[in-house]
Every structure is written in C-alpha cells, then in structure tokens.
PDB file of C-alpha atoms in Angstrom:
ATOM      1  CA  MET A   2      85.806  77.527 100.913  1.00 96.00           C
ATOM      2  CA  PHE A   3      82.256  78.370 100.696  1.00 97.00           C
ATOM      3  CA  ILE A   4      80.682  80.848 103.421  1.00 97.00           C
ATOM      4  CA  ASN A   5      77.073  79.863 104.163  1.00 97.00           C
ATOM      5  CA  TYR A   6      74.987  82.464 106.301  1.00 96.00           C
ATOM      6  CA  ARG A   7      71.646  84.094 106.683  1.00 96.00           C
ATOM      7  CA  THR A   8      71.387  87.867 106.173  1.00 93.00           C
ATOM      8  CA  THR A   9      68.767  88.294 108.916  1.00 94.00           C
ATOM      9  CA  ASP A  10      71.194  86.382 111.397  1.00 96.00           C
ATOM     10  CA  GLU A  11      74.905  87.044 111.276  1.00 95.00           C
ATOM     11  CA  PRO A  12      75.878  88.706 107.998  1.00 95.00           C
ATOM     12  CA  ALA A  13      78.555  90.818 109.872  1.00 96.00           C
ATOM     13  CA  SER A  14      80.193  87.619 111.379  1.00 97.00           C
ATOM     14  CA  ALA A  15      80.140  85.974 107.993  1.00 96.00           C
ATOM     15  CA  ALA A  16      81.783  89.099 106.421  1.00 95.00           C
ATOM     16  CA  LEU A  17      84.457  89.123 109.127  1.00 96.00           C
ATOM     17  CA  ILE A  18      85.208  85.365 108.504  1.00 97.00           C
ATOM     18  CA  GLY A  19      85.125  85.677 104.676  1.00 96.00           C
ATOM     19  CA  ASP A  20      87.436  88.849 104.785  1.00 96.00           C
ATOM     20  CA  GLY A  21      89.791  87.128 107.130  1.00 96.00           C
ATOM     21  CA  LEU A  22      90.228  84.146 105.002  1.00 97.00           C
ATOM     22  CA  SER A  23      90.510  86.185 101.832  1.00 95.00           C
ATOM     23  CA  GLN A  24      93.187  88.059 103.245  1.00 96.00           C
ATOM     24  CA  ARG A  25      95.353  85.127 104.444  1.00 96.00           C
ATOM     25  CA  PHE A  26      94.477  82.735 101.238  1.00 96.00           C
ATOM     26  CA  GLY A  27      93.367  85.164  98.611  1.00 95.00           C
ATOM     27  CA  ALA A  28      89.934  85.959  97.411  1.00 93.00           C
ATOM     28  CA  ASP A  29      89.639  83.559  94.729  1.00 92.00           C
ATOM     29  CA  ARG A  30      89.832  80.663  97.448  1.00 94.00           C
ATOM     30  CA  VAL A  31      86.596  82.059  99.277  1.00 95.00           C
ATOM     31  CA  PHE A  32      83.041  82.242  98.044  1.00 92.00           C
ATOM     32  CA  ARG A  33      80.487  84.474  99.781  1.00 92.00           C
ATOM     33  CA  ASP A  34      77.413  85.005  97.626  1.00 84.00           C
ATOM     34  CA  GLY A  35      77.415  88.790  96.794  1.00 78.00           C
ATOM     35  CA  PRO A  36      80.949  89.761  96.878  1.00 79.00           C
ATOM     36  CA  SER A  37      81.856  86.566  94.836  1.00 81.00           C
ATOM     37  CA  LEU A  38      79.096  86.915  92.102  1.00 78.00           C
ATOM     38  CA  SER A  39      79.666  89.245  88.998  1.00 79.00           C
ATOM     39  CA  ALA A  40      76.755  91.687  87.935  1.00 83.00           C
ATOM     40  CA  GLY A  41      74.308  90.027  85.945  1.00 80.00           C
ATOM     41  CA  GLU A  42      75.683  86.440  86.766  1.00 83.00           C
ATOM     42  CA  ARG A  43      72.903  83.840  87.077  1.00 87.00           C
ATOM     43  CA  TYR A  44      73.132  83.324  90.955  1.00 81.00           C
ATOM     44  CA  ALA A  45      71.128  79.982  91.262  1.00 90.00           C
ATOM     45  CA  GLU A  46      73.529  78.128  88.978  1.00 91.00           C
ATOM     46  CA  SER A  47      76.555  79.883  90.406  1.00 91.00           C
ATOM     47  CA  LEU A  48      75.718  79.225  93.977  1.00 93.00           C
ATOM     48  CA  ILE A  49      75.194  75.393  93.408  1.00 93.00           C
ATOM     49  CA  ALA A  50      78.427  75.116  91.306  1.00 94.00           C
ATOM     50  CA  ALA A  51      80.305  76.863  93.863  1.00 94.00           C
ATOM     51  CA  VAL A  52      79.113  74.675  96.672  1.00 96.00           C
ATOM     52  CA  ARG A  53      79.803  71.543  94.578  1.00 96.00           C
ATOM     53  CA  HIS A  54      83.408  72.706  93.796  1.00 94.00           C
ATOM     54  CA  SER A  55      84.272  73.776  97.405  1.00 95.00           C
ATOM     55  CA  SER A  56      86.189  71.466  99.798  1.00 96.00           C
ATOM     56  CA  VAL A  57      84.662  73.078 102.916  1.00 97.00           C
ATOM     57  CA  LEU A  58      81.371  74.738 103.583  1.00 98.00           C
ATOM     58  CA  LEU A  59      81.272  77.073 106.654  1.00 98.00           C
ATOM     59  CA  ALA A  60      77.811  77.468 108.012  1.00 98.00           C
ATOM     60  CA  VAL A  61      77.702  80.608 110.103  1.00 98.00           C
ATOM     61  CA  ILE A  62      74.913  80.114 112.689  1.00 98.00           C
ATOM     62  CA  GLY A  63      73.854  82.724 115.256  1.00 97.00           C
ATOM     63  CA  ALA A  64      70.945  82.965 117.759  1.00 95.00           C
ATOM     64  CA  ARG A  65      68.384  83.989 115.040  1.00 96.00           C
ATOM     65  CA  TRP A  66      69.402  81.290 112.604  1.00 97.00           C
ATOM     66  CA  LEU A  67      66.890  78.649 113.760  1.00 95.00           C
ATOM     67  CA  ASP A  68      63.671  80.714 113.965  1.00 95.00           C
ATOM     68  CA  ALA A  69      64.246  82.938 111.037  1.00 96.00           C
ATOM     69  CA  THR A  70      61.058  83.412 109.001  1.00 95.00           C
ATOM     70  CA  ASP A  71      60.507  83.573 105.106  1.00 93.00           C
ATOM     71  CA  SER A  72      58.436  86.230 103.208  1.00 91.00           C
ATOM     72  CA  GLN A  73      55.322  84.185 104.274  1.00 92.00           C
ATOM     73  CA  GLY A  74      56.050  84.090 107.803  1.00 93.00           C
ATOM     74  CA  HIS A  75      57.048  80.428 107.861  1.00 95.00           C
ATOM     75  CA  ARG A  76      60.147  79.131 109.383  1.00 96.00           C
ATOM     76  CA  ALA A  77      62.816  79.535 106.708  1.00 97.00           C
ATOM     77  CA  LEU A  78      64.597  76.308 107.237  1.00 96.00           C
ATOM     78  CA  GLU A  79      61.436  74.200 106.568  1.00 96.00           C
ATOM     79  CA  ASN A  80      61.146  76.045 103.048  1.00 96.00           C
ATOM     80  CA  PRO A  81      62.642  73.777 100.298  1.00 95.00           C
ATOM     81  CA  ASP A  82      63.572  77.120  98.291  1.00 95.00           C
ATOM     82  CA  ASP A  83      65.443  78.598 101.291  1.00 96.00           C
ATOM     83  CA  TRP A  84      68.980  79.095 100.179  1.00 95.00           C
ATOM     84  CA  ILE A  85      70.717  78.515 103.359  1.00 96.00           C
ATOM     85  CA  ARG A  86      69.036  75.041 103.702  1.00 97.00           C
ATOM     86  CA  ARG A  87      69.706  74.189  99.893  1.00 97.00           C
ATOM     87  CA  GLU A  88      73.291  75.102 100.129  1.00 97.00           C
ATOM     88  CA  ILE A  89      73.932  72.940 103.264  1.00 98.00           C
ATOM     89  CA  ILE A  90      71.913  70.006 101.599  1.00 97.00           C
ATOM     90  CA  GLU A  91      73.932  70.344  98.471  1.00 97.00           C
ATOM     91  CA  ALA A  92      77.168  70.147 100.464  1.00 97.00           C
ATOM     92  CA  PHE A  93      76.140  66.996 102.397  1.00 97.00           C
ATOM     93  CA  ASP A  94      74.986  65.383  99.041  1.00 96.00           C
ATOM     94  CA  HIS A  95      78.266  66.020  97.251  1.00 96.00           C
ATOM     95  CA  GLY A  96      80.701  65.056 100.111  1.00 96.00           C
ATOM     96  CA  VAL A  97      81.660  68.700 100.938  1.00 97.00           C
ATOM     97  CA  ARG A  98      82.839  68.948 104.551  1.00 97.00           C
ATOM     98  CA  VAL A  99      80.451  71.190 106.636  1.00 98.00           C
ATOM     99  CA  ILE A 100      81.694  73.007 109.577  1.00 98.00           C
ATOM    100  CA  PRO A 101      79.189  74.791 111.677  1.00 97.00           C
ATOM    101  CA  VAL A 102      80.502  77.961 113.178  1.00 98.00           C
ATOM    102  CA  LEU A 103      78.212  78.906 116.012  1.00 97.00           C
ATOM    103  CA  VAL A 104      78.474  82.556 116.873  1.00 97.00           C
ATOM    104  CA  SER A 105      78.275  83.732 120.462  1.00 92.00           C
ATOM    105  CA  PRO A 106      76.000  83.443 122.517  1.00 93.00           C
ATOM    106  CA  LEU A 107      74.807  80.523 120.637  1.00 92.00           C
ATOM    107  CA  ARG A 108      76.528  77.457 122.260  1.00 91.00           C
ATOM    108  CA  THR A 109      74.861  74.282 120.892  1.00 92.00           C
ATOM    109  CA  LEU A 110      72.721  73.337 117.805  1.00 92.00           C
ATOM    110  CA  PRO A 111      69.890  71.169 119.071  1.00 92.00           C
ATOM    111  CA  ARG A 112      69.277  68.133 116.733  1.00 93.00           C
ATOM    112  CA  HIS A 113      65.478  67.928 117.415  1.00 94.00           C
ATOM    113  CA  GLU A 114      65.092  71.698 116.343  1.00 95.00           C
ATOM    114  CA  LEU A 115      66.577  70.942 112.833  1.00 96.00           C
ATOM    115  CA  PRO A 116      64.544  69.652 109.803  1.00 96.00           C
ATOM    116  CA  TRP A 117      65.638  66.060 109.222  1.00 95.00           C
ATOM    117  CA  GLU A 118      67.311  67.121 106.008  1.00 95.00           C
ATOM    118  CA  LEU A 119      69.638  69.370 108.086  1.00 97.00           C
ATOM    119  CA  ALA A 120      70.060  67.002 111.070  1.00 95.00           C
ATOM    120  CA  GLY A 121      73.573  66.040 109.947  1.00 94.00           C
ATOM    121  CA  LEU A 122      74.654  69.538 111.154  1.00 96.00           C
ATOM    122  CA  ALA A 123      74.128  68.274 114.644  1.00 95.00           C
ATOM    123  CA  ASP A 124      76.438  65.300 114.051  1.00 94.00           C
ATOM    124  CA  VAL A 125      79.681  67.096 112.940  1.00 95.00           C
ATOM    125  CA  GLN A 126      82.040  68.912 114.973  1.00 95.00           C
ATOM    126  CA  PHE A 127      81.422  72.828 115.113  1.00 96.00           C
ATOM    127  CA  ARG A 128      83.649  75.673 116.004  1.00 97.00           C
ATOM    128  CA  HIS A 129      82.583  78.550 118.333  1.00 96.00           C
ATOM    129  CA  PHE A 130      83.078  82.216 117.212  1.00 97.00           C
ATOM    130  CA  ASP A 131      83.104  84.858 119.632  1.00 95.00           C
ATOM    131  CA  THR A 132      83.646  88.271 117.678  1.00 92.00           C
ATOM    132  CA  ARG A 133      85.421  89.872 120.602  1.00 93.00           C
ATOM    133  CA  GLU A 134      88.219  87.400 119.831  1.00 94.00           C
ATOM    134  CA  SER A 135      88.125  87.328 116.057  1.00 94.00           C
ATOM    135  CA  VAL A 136      91.856  87.482 115.436  1.00 95.00           C
ATOM    136  CA  PRO A 137      92.984  84.438 117.413  1.00 96.00           C
ATOM    137  CA  PHE A 138      89.764  82.578 115.992  1.00 97.00           C
ATOM    138  CA  LEU A 139      90.668  83.252 112.424  1.00 97.00           C
ATOM    139  CA  GLY A 140      94.212  82.239 112.915  1.00 96.00           C
ATOM    140  CA  GLN A 141      93.132  78.909 114.427  1.00 96.00           C
ATOM    141  CA  LEU A 142      90.485  78.476 111.786  1.00 97.00           C
ATOM    142  CA  GLY A 143      92.963  79.181 108.990  1.00 97.00           C
ATOM    143  CA  ASP A 144      95.480  76.714 110.560  1.00 96.00           C
ATOM    144  CA  GLU A 145      92.841  74.125 110.602  1.00 97.00           C
ATOM    145  CA  LEU A 146      91.672  74.728 107.009  1.00 97.00           C
ATOM    146  CA  VAL A 147      95.191  74.456 105.706  1.00 96.00           C
ATOM    147  CA  SER A 148      95.299  70.941 107.106  1.00 94.00           C
ATOM    148  CA  LEU A 149      91.781  69.940 105.660  1.00 94.00           C
ATOM    149  CA  VAL A 150      91.892  71.565 102.196  1.00 93.00           C
ATOM    150  CA  PRO A 151      94.256  70.211  99.604  1.00 89.00           C
ATOM    151  CA  GLY A 152      96.591  72.838  98.079  1.00 91.00           C
ATOM    152  CA  LEU A 153      95.576  75.576 100.555  1.00 94.00           C
ATOM    153  CA  ALA A 154      98.989  75.732 102.156  1.00 94.00           C
ATOM    154  CA  GLU A 155     100.676  76.882  98.929  1.00 94.00           C
ATOM    155  CA  ALA A 156      98.199  80.025  99.118  1.00 94.00           C
ATOM    156  CA  ASP A 157      98.911  80.820 102.762  1.00 95.00           C
ATOM    157  CA  ARG A 158     100.429  84.350 102.910  1.00 91.00           C
ATOM    158  CA  THR A 159     101.053  84.164 106.627  1.00 86.00           C
ATOM    159  CA  ALA A 160     103.554  81.291 105.985  1.00 74.00           C
ATOM    160  CA  GLU A 161     105.501  83.260 103.361  1.00 66.00           C
ATOM    161  CA  ALA A 162     105.636  86.264 105.932  1.00 65.00           C
ATOM    162  CA  ALA A 163     106.928  84.139 108.526  1.00 61.00           C
ATOM    163  CA  ALA A 164     109.675  82.355 106.472  1.00 57.00           C
ATOM    164  CA  PRO A 165     113.165  83.470 107.581  1.00 60.00           C
ATOM    165  CA  PRO A 166     115.461  85.109 104.972  1.00 58.00           C
ATOM    166  CA  ALA A 167     117.889  82.841 103.135  1.00 56.00           C
ATOM    167  CA  ARG A 168     121.326  82.896 104.626  1.00 57.00           C
ATOM    168  CA  ARG A 169     124.044  84.185 102.447  1.00 53.00           C
ATOM    169  CA  PHE A 170     127.501  82.953 102.626  1.00 49.00           C
ATOM    170  CA  GLY A 171     130.339  84.553 101.018  1.00 53.00           C
ATOM    171  CA  GLY A 172     134.215  84.962 101.453  1.00 51.00           C
ATOM    172  CA  VAL A 173     136.080  86.758 104.080  1.00 49.00           C
ATOM    173  CA  ARG A 174     137.824  89.948 103.005  1.00 56.00           C
ATOM    174  CA  ASN A 175     139.477  92.045 105.647  1.00 56.00           C
ATOM    175  CA  ALA A 176     142.171  94.845 105.235  1.00 57.00           C
ATOM    176  CA  THR A 177     143.894  96.803 107.822  1.00 56.00           C
ATOM    177  CA  GLY A 178     145.628 100.019 106.936  1.00 60.00           C
ATOM    178  CA  GLU A 179     147.731 102.061 109.292  1.00 61.00           C
ATOM    179  CA  VAL A 180     147.094 100.736 112.867  1.00 56.00           C
ATOM    180  CA  GLN A 181     148.517 102.607 116.083  1.00 62.00           C
ATOM    181  CA  GLY A 182     147.833 100.028 118.798  1.00 59.00           C
ATOM    182  CA  ALA A 183     146.013  96.547 118.783  1.00 54.00           C
ATOM    183  CA  ALA A 184     143.510  95.388 116.062  1.00 53.00           C
ATOM    184  CA  ALA A 185     141.890  91.963 115.424  1.00 51.00           C
ATOM    185  CA  GLN A 186     140.244  90.584 112.273  1.00 54.00           C
ATOM    186  CA  ALA A 187     138.343  87.248 112.341  1.00 51.00           C
ATOM    187  CA  GLY A 188     135.580  85.169 111.077  1.00 53.00           C
ATOM    188  CA  GLU A 189     132.828  85.655 108.514  1.00 48.00           C
ATOM    189  CA  TYR A 190     130.789  88.938 108.007  1.00 43.00           C
ATOM    190  CA  HIS A 191     126.984  88.973 107.718  1.00 47.00           C
ATOM    191  CA  ASP A 192     125.446  92.249 106.527  1.00 46.00           C
ATOM    192  CA  HIS A 193     122.524  92.668 108.788  1.00 47.00           C
ATOM    193  CA  GLN A 194     122.678  96.434 108.927  1.00 44.00           C
ATOM    194  CA  ILE A 195     119.802  98.508 107.447  1.00 45.00           C
ATOM    195  CA  GLY A 196     120.803 101.848 106.424  1.00 45.00           C
ATOM    196  CA  GLY A 197     124.163 103.548 106.227  1.00 44.00           C
ATOM    197  CA  THR A 198     126.768 104.443 108.647  1.00 43.00           C
ATOM    198  CA  ARG A 199     128.814 107.519 108.163  1.00 45.00           C
ATOM    199  CA  MET A 200     132.017 108.272 110.005  1.00 44.00           C
ATOM    200  CA  PHE A 201     134.434 111.037 109.518  1.00 44.00           C
ATOM    201  CA  ALA A 202     138.156 111.396 109.555  1.00 47.00           C
ATOM    202  CA  GLY A 203     139.938 114.055 111.555  1.00 51.00           C
ATOM    203  CA  ASP A 204     139.672 116.652 108.806  1.00 51.00           C
ATOM    204  CA  GLY A 205     135.996 116.235 108.663  1.00 49.00           C
ATOM    205  CA  SER A 206     135.813 114.312 105.349  1.00 46.00           C
ATOM    206  CA  ALA A 207     133.567 111.196 105.185  1.00 44.00           C
ATOM    207  CA  VAL A 208     135.514 107.737 104.945  1.00 46.00           C
ATOM    208  CA  PHE A 209     132.466 105.422 105.060  1.00 44.00           C
ATOM    209  CA  ASN A 210     128.937 105.770 103.872  1.00 46.00           C
ATOM    210  CA  GLY A 211     126.486 103.116 103.007  1.00 46.00           C
ATOM    211  CA  SER A 212     125.065  99.811 104.107  1.00 46.00           C
ATOM    212  CA  GLY A 213     128.032  97.995 105.870  1.00 46.00           C
ATOM    213  CA  GLY A 214     129.414  96.651 109.050  1.00 50.00           C
ATOM    214  CA  THR A 215     131.672  98.088 111.537  1.00 54.00           C
ATOM    215  CA  VAL A 216     133.772 100.985 111.228  1.00 52.00           C
ATOM    216  CA  VAL A 217     136.390 101.899 113.940  1.00 56.00           C
ATOM    217  CA  ASN A 218     137.827 105.201 113.934  1.00 56.00           C
ATOM    218  CA  HIS A 219     140.912 105.774 116.037  1.00 58.00           C
ATOM    219  CA  PRO A 220     140.492 102.889 118.522  1.00 60.00           C
ATOM    220  CA  GLN A 221     141.756 103.176 121.938  1.00 65.00           C
ATOM    221  CA  ALA A 222     141.644  99.570 122.988  1.00 64.00           C
ATOM    222  CA  PRO A 223     141.498  96.033 121.572  1.00 67.00           C
ATOM    223  CA  VAL A 224     138.725  95.591 118.996  1.00 63.00           C
ATOM    224  CA  HIS A 225     137.328  92.152 118.095  1.00 62.00           C
ATOM    225  CA  THR A 226     134.873  91.675 115.160  1.00 62.00           C
ATOM    226  CA  GLY A 227     134.655  87.958 114.585  1.00 60.00           C
ATOM    227  CA  PRO A 228     133.372  84.839 116.277  1.00 61.00           C
ATOM    228  CA  GLY A 229     135.170  83.332 119.168  1.00 62.00           C
ATOM    229  CA  SER A 230     136.206  84.682 122.528  1.00 61.00           C
ATOM    230  CA  GLN A 231     138.238  87.869 123.442  1.00 60.00           C
ATOM    231  CA  ASN A 232     140.445  88.123 126.499  1.00 59.00           C
ATOM    232  CA  ASN A 233     141.318  91.523 127.623  1.00 59.00           C
ATOM    233  CA  GLY A 234     142.617  90.670 131.048  1.00 55.00           C
ATOM    234  CA  PRO A 235     146.282  90.492 131.920  1.00 54.00           C
ATOM    235  CA  GLN A 236     148.358  88.035 129.768  1.00 51.00           C
ATOM    236  CA  ASN A 237     151.541  86.385 130.330  1.00 51.00           C
ATOM    237  CA  HIS A 238     152.481  86.256 126.579  1.00 53.00           C
ATOM    238  CA  GLY A 239     150.331  89.004 125.055  1.00 56.00           C
ATOM    239  CA  PRO A 240     146.648  89.169 123.953  1.00 57.00           C
ATOM    240  CA  GLN A 241     144.869  86.027 123.033  1.00 56.00           C
ATOM    241  CA  PHE A 242     142.151  85.567 120.519  1.00 52.00           C
ATOM    242  CA  SER A 243     140.192  82.546 119.373  1.00 54.00           C
ATOM    243  CA  GLY A 244     138.043  81.984 116.101  1.00 55.00           C
ATOM    244  CA  ASN A 245     138.280  81.281 112.382  1.00 57.00           C
ATOM    245  CA  HIS A 246     141.008  83.077 110.336  1.00 57.00           C
ATOM    246  CA  VAL A 247     142.284  85.394 113.126  1.00 55.00           C
ATOM    247  CA  ASN A 248     144.994  88.081 112.439  1.00 59.00           C
ATOM    248  CA  TYR A 249     146.614  90.045 115.245  1.00 57.00           C
ATOM    249  CA  VAL A 250     148.473  93.350 114.797  1.00 58.00           C
ATOM    250  CA  GLU A 251     150.104  95.181 117.679  1.00 61.00           C
ATOM    251  CA  GLY A 252     152.462  98.281 117.436  1.00 61.00           C
ATOM    252  CA  THR A 253     152.940 100.223 114.226  1.00 63.00           C
ATOM    253  CA  ASN A 254     151.867  98.946 110.929  1.00 61.00           C
ATOM    254  CA  HIS A 255     152.543 100.970 107.961  1.00 63.00           C
ATOM    255  CA  GLY A 256     152.370  98.429 105.151  1.00 64.00           C
ATOM    256  CA  GLY A 257     148.765  97.205 105.544  1.00 61.00           C
ATOM    257  CA  MET A 258     147.281  93.765 106.158  1.00 59.00           C
ATOM    258  CA  HIS A 259     144.895  91.806 103.933  1.00 59.00           C
ATOM    259  CA  GLN A 260     142.973  88.565 104.474  1.00 60.00           C
ATOM    260  CA  ARG A 261     140.768  86.503 102.199  1.00 60.00           C
ATOM    261  CA  ASN A 262     139.139  83.194 102.490  1.00 58.00           C
ATOM    262  CA  ASP A 263     136.495  82.290  99.900  1.00 55.00           C
ATOM    263  CA  ALA A 264     136.755  78.544 100.351  1.00 51.00           C
ATOM    264  CA  GLU A 265     135.118  77.821 103.638  1.00 50.00           C
ATOM    265  CA  HIS A 266     131.721  79.219 102.919  1.00 50.00           C
ATOM    266  CA  PRO A 267     131.176  78.879  99.033  1.00 51.00           C
ATOM    267  CA  PRO A 268     128.007  80.251  97.566  1.00 48.00           C
ATOM    268  CA  GLU A 269     125.197  77.807  97.230  1.00 50.00           C
ATOM    269  CA  ALA A 270     124.641  76.315  93.758  1.00 45.00           C
ATOM    270  CA  ASP A 271     121.222  77.729  93.378  1.00 48.00           C
ATOM    271  CA  GLU A 272     121.889  81.184  94.554  1.00 42.00           C
ATOM    272  CA  ARG A 273     122.075  83.911  91.898  1.00 39.00           C
TER     273      ARG A 273
END
C-alpha cells in the first residue's frame, strides 16, 4: 500500500493513515516516502519501484492539493517533475488501484480542474476522511483493503486479536471426601478462572491455592457444579438433579466418592 500525499497539503493526515495501517498490517506493508526510505537510498528509483510493486495507491488530497505551487510559483500538478503527479500517473500506467482519500472539508474532486493526465482521479470512487473520526475511518478503510489486497488478511493483526481462544476438552475428575449434608458433582469443567482462590480450614491452614474452579467449605445447603437443572423446592422422593454424570450424596459419607470420565470429550488430535 503506497501513501501518496503533498507535504504542503495534508502531511498530518497522510501520517495518521500510514501509521494506522502500519499498526494493523505491519510497517513492511505500507510505503510512505521518508519513513520507508533508508538513509542514502536513491529515492527516485525507490519511489517508482514502490509504486509499481504496490497493490493500492492512496492519494491523500486536501483543500490545498489542487492549487499548490512549485518552486517557480507555477501550479505543481502541471509540472512533469512533480512527484505527486508522477506517482499517480505511474500507478495508473501499471494497473495499480488508485483510491483518492479526500480530507475534510474537501468534498469533491472536479474533473475540469485536473490536468488531463490525472483526470482518471475523477473517475474512480473516493473515500472521505474526517480527522475527527479517524478511528472508525481507519477501521473501515482497513477492512476494505483486506478485501482488495491479496494476502493482506494474513497480516491483519486485529483478526488475530479478535480470534476466540481454542476450546479445550478434558476428562471429568471429581472427588468428594467427608460430606455432612448434600453434595452434587456433575458435567465437564472448564478452567476460566484467572488467578488463584485460597480457602482455609477451620484451623486456619490453606486447603486450596492456585488457578482452579470451585471450592466449597462447610456447605450449608445443596451445591450444584455441573450443567443441567437443580431443583431445591420440596420433593416427593428427595432432591432431583439432571445433567451428565451426576452423583448425589446425602447424609454421612466417610469413605469418599470418585468420578472419572475421559471418553466423552477426548482431546483433539492436533492439540499438544
């Protein structure tokens, strides 16, 4: 992506667009004269080569672009040596897509005010840029460029940031020690907790510390930790639970209870 702009017109807007696209796709995907040229590099050859190897040229055009003058006081766009003119003509001649970006308050680009060599600018669809709304504009422009530039989607850093984390499947391992009252164990467990949970026994010693799930110390009512429904209202035949792999304990349990199911959600073959 080549950023074409005039330093006496909208250099700040060009920098804003160039920096925004570089942050999203990487600096190596965006060419903007000075920042993209190494010290001592022959800029004439480098500029022409960069235009020819680009997929898109963004022509940043502000209110002073049409009437800017050269060192002789003549209209710059009429000067064959004007670099803004040369870059745009080079893009048209080599089939590079040219997108005029009209910076507010400029609303249109009159064809009759353009040199005939640049008249094609008035024939292509432009985008309007209001610097007060730069964030949504850069987002929309970036999305559009992804659909226009081959391979650009692979460099899109916003797509990587928005990707949901891979779901991990594992077995179900539940253990119940001494229970005075009711307890329920059910379903599969997903560790979404960040940080640790520390709970203490009656003597003040830590019984759990680290990244984990649910710890219940001295429950005073039914506890349900798996998928499915829990019914705590009056029952005719005792508490009722629904879900996968449900165990129910009521009363005194001194021997312990263990549950393990590794078959229902085996690890994916490509997970390591």
